[in-house]
Coordinates of C-alpha atoms in Angstrom, one line a residue:
Chain Z
M1 CA 55.5 35.2 109.4
E2 CA 59.1 33.6 107.7
E3 CA 59.6 32.0 110.8
A4 CA 56.5 30.3 111.3
I5 CA 56.8 29.0 107.5
V6 CA 60.0 27.3 108.6
R7 CA 58.6 25.8 111.7
A8 CA 55.8 24.3 109.7
A9 CA 57.9 23.1 107.3
C10 CA 59.7 21.5 109.7
A11 CA 56.8 19.7 111.3
L12 CA 55.6 18.6 107.9
G13 CA 59.0 17.4 107.0
A14 CA 59.4 15.3 110.1
G15 CA 56.6 13.7 110.1
L16 CA 57.0 12.9 106.2
C17 CA 60.7 11.9 107.0
M18 CA 59.6 9.7 109.7
G19 CA 56.6 7.9 107.8
I20 CA 58.2 7.4 104.3
G21 CA 61.0 6.5 106.1
A22 CA 59.6 3.8 108.1
I23 CA 58.2 1.8 105.1
G24 CA 61.0 0.4 104.1
P25 CA 62.5 -1.3 107.3
A26 CA 59.4 -2.5 108.3
I27 CA 58.7 -4.0 104.9
G28 CA 62.5 -5.7 105.3
E29 CA 62.4 -6.5 108.8
G30 CA 58.6 -7.9 108.1
N31 CA 60.4 -10.5 105.4
A32 CA 63.5 -11.0 107.3
V33 CA 61.3 -12.3 110.4
G34 CA 58.8 -14.2 108.2
K35 CA 61.4 -15.9 106.6
A36 CA 63.2 -16.8 109.6
L37 CA 59.9 -18.4 111.4
E38 CA 59.5 -20.5 108.4
G39 CA 63.4 -21.7 108.6
M40 CA 62.6 -22.2 112.5
A41 CA 59.4 -24.2 111.9
R42 CA 61.4 -26.6 108.9
Q43 CA 64.1 -27.0 111.2
P44 CA 63.4 -26.2 114.8
E45 CA 66.9 -27.4 116.0
S46 CA 68.6 -24.4 114.3
T47 CA 66.3 -22.1 116.3
S48 CA 68.9 -20.1 117.9
N49 CA 71.1 -19.4 115.5
L50 CA 68.4 -18.5 113.4
R51 CA 67.1 -16.1 116.1
T52 CA 70.9 -14.5 116.1
N53 CA 71.0 -14.0 112.8
M54 CA 67.5 -12.6 112.7
L55 CA 68.0 -10.0 114.9
V56 CA 71.4 -8.9 113.5
G57 CA 69.6 -8.7 110.2
C58 CA 66.8 -6.9 111.3
A59 CA 68.8 -4.4 113.0
V60 CA 71.0 -4.2 109.8
A61 CA 67.3 -3.4 107.8
E62 CA 66.3 -0.9 110.4
T63 CA 69.3 1.5 109.9
T64 CA 67.5 3.5 107.3
G65 CA 64.3 3.7 109.6
I66 CA 67.2 5.2 111.9
Y67 CA 68.3 7.6 109.8
S68 CA 65.3 8.7 109.0
L69 CA 64.4 9.3 112.9
V70 CA 67.4 11.0 113.1
I71 CA 66.7 13.2 110.2
A72 CA 63.6 14.0 111.7
L73 CA 64.9 15.1 115.1
L74 CA 66.9 17.4 113.6
L75 CA 64.2 19.2 111.9
M76 CA 62.0 18.8 114.9
F77 CA 64.7 20.1 117.5
A78 CA 67.5 21.4 115.6
F79 CA 66.1 23.5 113.0
K80 CA 63.3 25.5 114.6
Chain K
M1 CA 57.4 18.9 126.4
N2 CA 60.7 18.6 128.0
I3 CA 63.0 17.4 125.3
T4 CA 66.8 18.1 125.6
G5 CA 70.0 16.9 124.6
P6 CA 72.7 15.9 126.9
K7 CA 72.8 18.9 129.6
I8 CA 76.6 20.6 130.2
Y9 CA 77.2 20.8 133.8
F10 CA 80.8 22.9 133.5
T11 CA 83.7 23.3 131.1
I12 CA 87.0 22.5 132.0
P13 CA 89.2 25.0 130.6
I14 CA 91.9 22.8 128.9
F15 CA 91.8 22.4 125.2
G16 CA 89.7 25.3 124.2
G17 CA 87.1 23.9 127.2
L18 CA 86.1 20.3 127.8
N19 CA 82.1 20.0 128.2
V20 CA 81.3 17.5 131.6
T21 CA 77.9 16.8 130.0
Q22 CA 75.7 14.0 131.8
S23 CA 76.7 11.6 128.8
L24 CA 80.2 11.6 130.1
V25 CA 79.5 11.6 133.7
T26 CA 76.9 8.6 132.9
S27 CA 79.7 6.8 131.1
F28 CA 82.0 7.5 133.8
V29 CA 79.6 6.0 136.3
A30 CA 79.3 2.6 133.8
T31 CA 83.2 2.6 133.6
V32 CA 83.6 3.1 138.0
L33 CA 80.1 0.2 138.1
I34 CA 81.9 -2.5 135.4
C35 CA 85.7 -2.1 137.0
L36 CA 84.2 -2.3 140.3
A37 CA 82.0 -5.7 139.6
A38 CA 85.1 -6.8 137.7
I39 CA 87.4 -6.7 140.8
L40 CA 85.0 -7.9 143.2
L41 CA 83.9 -10.8 141.2
G42 CA 87.2 -11.9 139.8
R43 CA 88.9 -11.8 143.6
G44 CA 89.3 -14.8 145.6
L45 CA 88.5 -17.7 142.8
K46 CA 88.2 -20.7 144.6
K47 CA 88.5 -24.4 142.9
R48 CA 85.0 -25.1 144.6
P49 CA 83.2 -22.2 143.5
G50 CA 80.7 -20.0 144.8
K51 CA 77.5 -19.1 143.7
A52 CA 79.0 -15.7 142.2
Q53 CA 81.7 -17.3 140.6
V54 CA 80.0 -20.2 139.2
L55 CA 77.4 -16.9 137.4
T56 CA 80.7 -15.3 136.5
E57 CA 82.2 -18.4 134.9
K58 CA 78.8 -19.5 133.0
A59 CA 78.9 -15.5 132.0
V60 CA 82.2 -15.5 130.8
G61 CA 81.8 -19.1 129.4
V62 CA 78.7 -17.6 127.3
I63 CA 80.5 -14.6 125.9
T64 CA 83.6 -16.5 125.0
N65 CA 81.3 -19.0 123.2
L66 CA 79.7 -16.3 121.1
V67 CA 82.9 -14.4 120.1
S68 CA 84.4 -17.7 119.0
E69 CA 81.3 -18.9 117.0
A70 CA 80.9 -15.5 115.3
M71 CA 84.5 -14.6 114.7
G72 CA 86.1 -17.8 114.5
P73 CA 88.2 -20.0 117.2
H74 CA 91.2 -18.0 116.0
N75 CA 89.8 -14.4 117.3
V76 CA 89.0 -15.7 120.7
R77 CA 91.5 -12.7 122.3
W78 CA 88.7 -10.4 120.9
A79 CA 86.3 -11.7 123.9
P80 CA 87.1 -9.6 126.2
F81 CA 87.0 -6.4 123.8
I82 CA 83.9 -7.5 122.9
A83 CA 82.0 -8.2 126.3
T84 CA 83.7 -4.6 127.6
I85 CA 81.8 -3.2 124.3
F86 CA 78.2 -4.8 125.2
L87 CA 79.0 -3.9 129.2
S88 CA 79.8 -0.6 128.6
S89 CA 76.5 -0.4 126.4
L90 CA 74.2 -1.9 128.2
C91 CA 75.2 -0.2 131.3
G92 CA 75.3 3.5 129.4
T93 CA 71.5 2.5 128.6
L94 CA 70.1 0.9 131.8
L95 CA 71.5 4.1 133.9
G96 CA 69.1 6.1 132.5
M97 CA 66.2 4.3 134.4
T98 CA 67.0 5.8 137.4
G99 CA 65.9 8.9 137.0
V100 CA 69.2 10.6 137.7
L101 CA 71.2 10.3 135.0
R102 CA 70.8 10.3 131.2
S103 CA 71.8 7.4 129.3
S104 CA 75.1 8.0 127.9
T105 CA 74.4 5.9 124.6
A106 CA 71.5 8.6 123.7
D107 CA 74.2 10.9 122.7
L108 CA 76.3 10.4 119.7
S109 CA 79.6 11.5 121.2
T110 CA 79.2 7.8 122.8
T111 CA 78.4 5.7 120.3
M112 CA 80.6 7.3 118.0
P113 CA 83.8 6.8 119.3
W114 CA 83.1 3.2 119.9
A115 CA 82.4 3.0 116.3
L116 CA 85.6 4.9 115.3
V117 CA 87.6 2.9 117.8
I118 CA 86.2 -0.8 116.3
S119 CA 86.9 0.6 112.5
A120 CA 90.8 1.6 113.7
I121 CA 91.2 -2.0 114.7
C122 CA 90.0 -2.9 111.4
W123 CA 92.6 -0.9 109.6
Y124 CA 95.0 -1.8 111.9
E125 CA 94.6 -5.5 111.8
S126 CA 94.1 -5.5 108.0
I127 CA 97.4 -3.5 107.8
K128 CA 98.9 -6.0 109.7
T129 CA 98.0 -9.1 108.0
N130 CA 98.3 -7.4 104.4
G131 CA 100.9 -4.6 104.7
F132 CA 100.1 -1.1 104.1
L133 CA 100.3 -1.9 100.4
G134 CA 98.2 -4.6 100.5
W135 CA 95.2 -2.8 102.1
L136 CA 95.1 -0.2 99.6
K137 CA 94.9 -2.7 97.2
G138 CA 92.1 -3.9 98.9
F139 CA 90.0 -1.0 97.8
T140 CA 90.2 -2.0 94.5
E141 CA 88.7 -5.8 94.9
P142 CA 86.9 -7.0 92.9
I143 CA 87.3 -4.7 90.4
A144 CA 89.0 -1.4 89.9
I145 CA 86.4 0.9 89.4
M146 CA 84.7 -0.7 92.5
T147 CA 87.1 1.7 94.7
P148 CA 84.9 4.8 95.0
M149 CA 82.2 2.3 96.3
N150 CA 84.8 0.2 98.6
I151 CA 85.6 3.7 100.3
V152 CA 82.0 5.0 100.7
S153 CA 81.3 1.5 102.4
E154 CA 84.1 2.2 104.7
I155 CA 83.0 5.2 105.5
A156 CA 79.8 4.1 106.2
Q157 CA 80.2 1.6 108.2
P158 CA 80.9 3.3 111.6
V159 CA 78.8 6.1 111.0
S160 CA 76.1 3.6 110.7
L161 CA 77.0 1.9 113.8
A162 CA 76.8 5.0 115.8
F163 CA 73.9 6.1 114.4
R164 CA 71.8 3.4 114.8
H165 CA 72.3 2.9 118.6
F166 CA 72.2 6.5 119.2
G167 CA 69.1 6.5 117.5
N168 CA 67.6 3.6 118.9
I169 CA 68.2 4.5 122.2
A170 CA 67.5 8.5 121.5
G171 CA 64.3 7.7 119.8
G172 CA 62.8 5.7 122.7
G173 CA 63.4 8.7 124.9
V174 CA 61.7 11.4 123.2
I175 CA 58.7 8.8 122.4
T176 CA 58.7 8.8 126.3
A177 CA 59.0 12.1 126.8
M178 CA 55.9 12.5 124.4
L179 CA 53.9 10.3 125.9
Y180 CA 54.5 11.8 129.4
W181 CA 53.6 15.1 127.8
A182 CA 50.1 13.7 126.5
L183 CA 49.4 12.0 130.1
S184 CA 49.6 14.8 132.2
G185 CA 47.6 17.0 130.2
A186 CA 44.7 14.0 130.0
S187 CA 45.1 13.5 133.8
V188 CA 44.2 17.2 134.3
G189 CA 41.6 16.7 131.4
I190 CA 39.8 13.8 133.1
L191 CA 40.0 14.7 136.6
R192 CA 38.3 18.2 135.5
A193 CA 35.6 16.8 132.9
I194 CA 34.7 14.5 136.5
A195 CA 34.7 17.4 139.2
S196 CA 33.0 19.7 136.3
S197 CA 29.6 17.5 136.5
V198 CA 27.3 16.8 139.1
V199 CA 25.5 14.7 136.8
V200 CA 28.2 12.2 135.8
V201 CA 29.1 12.1 139.5
S202 CA 25.7 10.8 140.4
A203 CA 25.4 8.4 137.6
V204 CA 28.5 7.2 138.2
L205 CA 27.9 6.9 141.9
A206 CA 24.7 5.1 140.7
L207 CA 26.1 2.9 138.5
A208 CA 28.8 1.5 141.6
G209 CA 25.9 1.5 143.9
A210 CA 24.3 -0.9 141.4
A211 CA 27.1 -3.0 141.0
M212 CA 27.9 -3.3 144.6
L213 CA 23.9 -4.8 145.2
F214 CA 24.0 -6.8 142.4
L215 CA 27.3 -8.5 143.1
L216 CA 26.0 -10.0 146.6
K217 CA 23.7 -12.3 144.5
I218 CA 27.0 -14.4 142.2
K219 CA 28.2 -17.5 143.0
N220 CA 30.9 -17.8 140.0
G221 CA 33.9 -15.8 141.5
K222 CA 35.6 -14.7 138.3
V223 CA 32.4 -12.7 137.3
R224 CA 31.8 -12.0 141.0
L225 CA 35.3 -10.4 141.2
A226 CA 35.3 -8.6 138.1
V227 CA 31.9 -6.9 139.2
R228 CA 33.5 -5.8 142.5
F229 CA 36.3 -4.5 140.6
V230 CA 33.8 -1.9 138.2
G231 CA 31.9 -1.2 141.0
A232 CA 35.0 -0.3 143.3
V233 CA 36.4 1.9 140.2
S234 CA 33.4 3.6 139.4
L235 CA 32.5 4.1 143.2
G236 CA 36.0 5.5 143.0
L237 CA 35.7 7.9 140.2
G238 CA 32.5 9.1 141.2
A239 CA 33.7 9.9 145.1
L240 CA 36.8 11.4 143.0
G241 CA 34.3 13.8 141.5
L242 CA 32.6 14.5 144.9
L243 CA 35.7 15.2 146.5
D244 CA 36.9 17.5 144.1
K245 CA 33.9 19.4 144.2
L246 CA 34.3 20.0 148.0
C247 CA 37.7 20.8 147.7
G248 CA 37.0 23.2 145.2
A249 CA 34.5 24.8 147.5
L250 CA 36.8 24.6 150.3
D251 CA 39.8 25.8 148.4
F252 CA 42.6 24.0 149.7
A253 CA 46.0 25.5 148.8
Y254 CA 49.1 24.9 150.1
P255 CA 51.9 26.5 148.9
E256 CA 54.7 26.5 151.1
L257 CA 54.8 22.7 150.0
S258 CA 57.0 21.4 146.6
T259 CA 56.5 19.4 143.8
G260 CA 58.8 16.5 145.1
A261 CA 56.7 16.0 148.3
Y262 CA 53.6 16.3 146.2
G263 CA 54.9 13.6 144.3
A264 CA 56.0 11.8 146.9
L265 CA 52.5 12.2 148.9
A266 CA 50.4 11.1 145.6
G267 CA 52.5 7.7 145.6
L268 CA 52.1 7.2 149.0
S269 CA 48.6 7.7 148.6
F270 CA 48.6 5.6 145.6
V271 CA 49.8 2.6 147.7
V272 CA 46.9 3.4 150.0
I273 CA 44.2 3.1 147.4
L274 CA 45.8 0.1 146.4
A275 CA 45.8 -1.7 149.4
G276 CA 42.2 -0.6 150.2
L277 CA 41.1 -2.0 147.0
V278 CA 43.3 -5.0 147.6
L279 CA 41.6 -5.7 151.1
M280 CA 38.0 -4.5 150.1
L281 CA 38.1 -7.3 147.0
W282 CA 40.6 -10.2 148.4
G283 CA 40.2 -10.0 152.0
K284 CA 38.7 -13.0 153.9
K285 CA 37.7 -11.4 157.3
P286 CA 34.6 -9.4 157.4
W287 CA 36.3 -6.5 158.9
F288 CA 38.7 -6.3 156.0
L289 CA 36.0 -4.9 153.8
P290 CA 34.8 -1.6 155.9
V291 CA 39.2 -1.3 156.6
G292 CA 39.8 -1.6 153.3
A293 CA 37.0 0.8 152.1
V294 CA 38.6 3.6 155.1
A295 CA 41.9 3.2 153.4
F296 CA 40.6 3.9 149.5
G297 CA 39.1 7.0 150.4
L298 CA 41.7 8.5 152.5
G299 CA 43.6 7.7 149.4
L300 CA 41.5 9.5 147.2
L301 CA 41.2 12.1 149.4
C302 CA 44.6 12.9 149.8
L303 CA 45.3 12.7 146.1
I304 CA 42.4 15.3 145.7
L305 CA 44.1 17.4 148.2
I306 CA 47.6 17.1 146.4
S307 CA 45.6 17.6 142.7
H308 CA 44.3 21.0 144.3
G309 CA 48.2 22.0 145.1
P310 CA 50.1 25.0 143.4
E311 CA 51.8 22.8 141.1
Q312 CA 49.3 20.1 139.9
V313 CA 50.8 16.7 139.8
P314 CA 49.4 14.7 136.8
L315 CA 48.5 11.7 138.7
L316 CA 48.0 9.5 135.2
T317 CA 51.8 9.9 134.5
L318 CA 52.5 7.9 137.8
G319 CA 52.2 4.6 136.0
I320 CA 52.0 4.1 132.7
P321 CA 54.8 5.8 131.3
G322 CA 57.0 3.1 133.1
V323 CA 55.8 0.4 131.0
L324 CA 56.5 1.9 127.8
S325 CA 59.7 3.0 129.3
L326 CA 60.4 -0.8 130.7
Y327 CA 60.3 -1.7 126.5
F328 CA 62.3 0.9 125.6
D329 CA 65.1 1.1 128.1
V330 CA 65.6 -2.7 128.3
F331 CA 64.4 -4.5 125.7
S332 CA 65.9 -2.2 123.5
G333 CA 68.7 -1.1 125.2
V334 CA 69.8 -5.4 125.7
I335 CA 68.9 -5.7 121.9
Q336 CA 71.0 -2.7 121.1
A337 CA 74.3 -3.4 123.0
F338 CA 73.9 -7.1 121.6
V339 CA 73.6 -5.9 117.9
F340 CA 76.4 -3.5 118.4
S341 CA 79.0 -5.8 120.1
L342 CA 77.9 -8.4 117.1
L343 CA 78.0 -6.2 114.4
S344 CA 81.5 -5.1 115.6
M345 CA 82.5 -9.1 116.0
I346 CA 81.5 -9.3 112.3
Y347 CA 83.5 -6.6 111.4
I348 CA 86.5 -7.3 112.7
A349 CA 86.5 -11.1 112.0
G350 CA 86.1 -9.4 108.3
A351 CA 89.5 -7.8 109.2
C352 CA 91.0 -10.4 110.5
P353 CA 90.8 -13.9 108.6
G354 CA 91.7 -17.3 110.0
P355 CA 95.2 -18.8 109.5
E356 CA 93.0 -21.2 106.7
A357 CA 92.0 -18.1 104.6

């Protein structure tokens, strides 16, 4: 019984963690890509530079999402 | 579902036991491959370069340019190190696609040491430039109250670098494994559903026959092709169901064949079915149609026989996860390798300011 509760809580927690944790990076990456596209449309000659920096920015913005992914994986596979 | 961490092959009994894991093996294979490529490509350089030498020079030039752009021209000496990090990460990730090895970067014990090496380089460089006391003083900038924040950010830097790379690759692997699990369930279900209903089978067959009859009058090439395709698919599904019924009645079983043999047979019959379809739909000569139809039918029969073996081969899993894995392994692997090396460039460049700074 107790084990079942723990497993259920782990599954719930993993889902919540991933779902809520994905909101921030999604907004952040959307902002980054949108602004980069605006810049590219305004100055097409700076496209390559903008793309490189956008990718790095996206990766940094994604970090919190990856943290929640790691926590979700831990909950699902390490604590059951 | 089969989701595990890297398996331990064996343990070397020194220093309290060193575990030789899948990640370690993959890392070594990647190292050997990179060394071999470097030795082979760097040998026998000529003034009049061949194809391989031109490509190699181009690649080296691209990396040197990237490093000098991102870190400043005085830091070009770091280009070999950055290239090594990039290639190790890329090879380690892509080797996971071979199916034999597991991606070495889907393991924190691979990415964490890389991040720690980069942190150590940063500390060494800034101690070399500013002196030990100057380095310590750097933590109190811009004001003394910021010291705890600076220390935390110094610790967070390697942690975020390592976890980002590990999480991306491992997450891709988990999602591919989940899809594989779901598809194998779905394929068993769909085949059963087709086989369990004679009504559905006959309806599908009738549909196929109608389509086949209908397509004889169509002039437009694209529409004819589409209708023929639909007809062939529905004919195939109907035949699949009928054959499944037939096999169930005859109760085929080959317990002496292993799962691997079944998988190979399934792949072979897929190829035969595809060849039959191509012959049927795009063949120019009149005898192509019957030959294609026979090949198609034979392939389907083989598939049905296989799916009735002792260990059912999940037919739907043969192609679909490959597309997803292509995204996660190739695209995400390249992007993560690039991001990892770019961020390490930025960190190291921060520790080695130029002569003008």
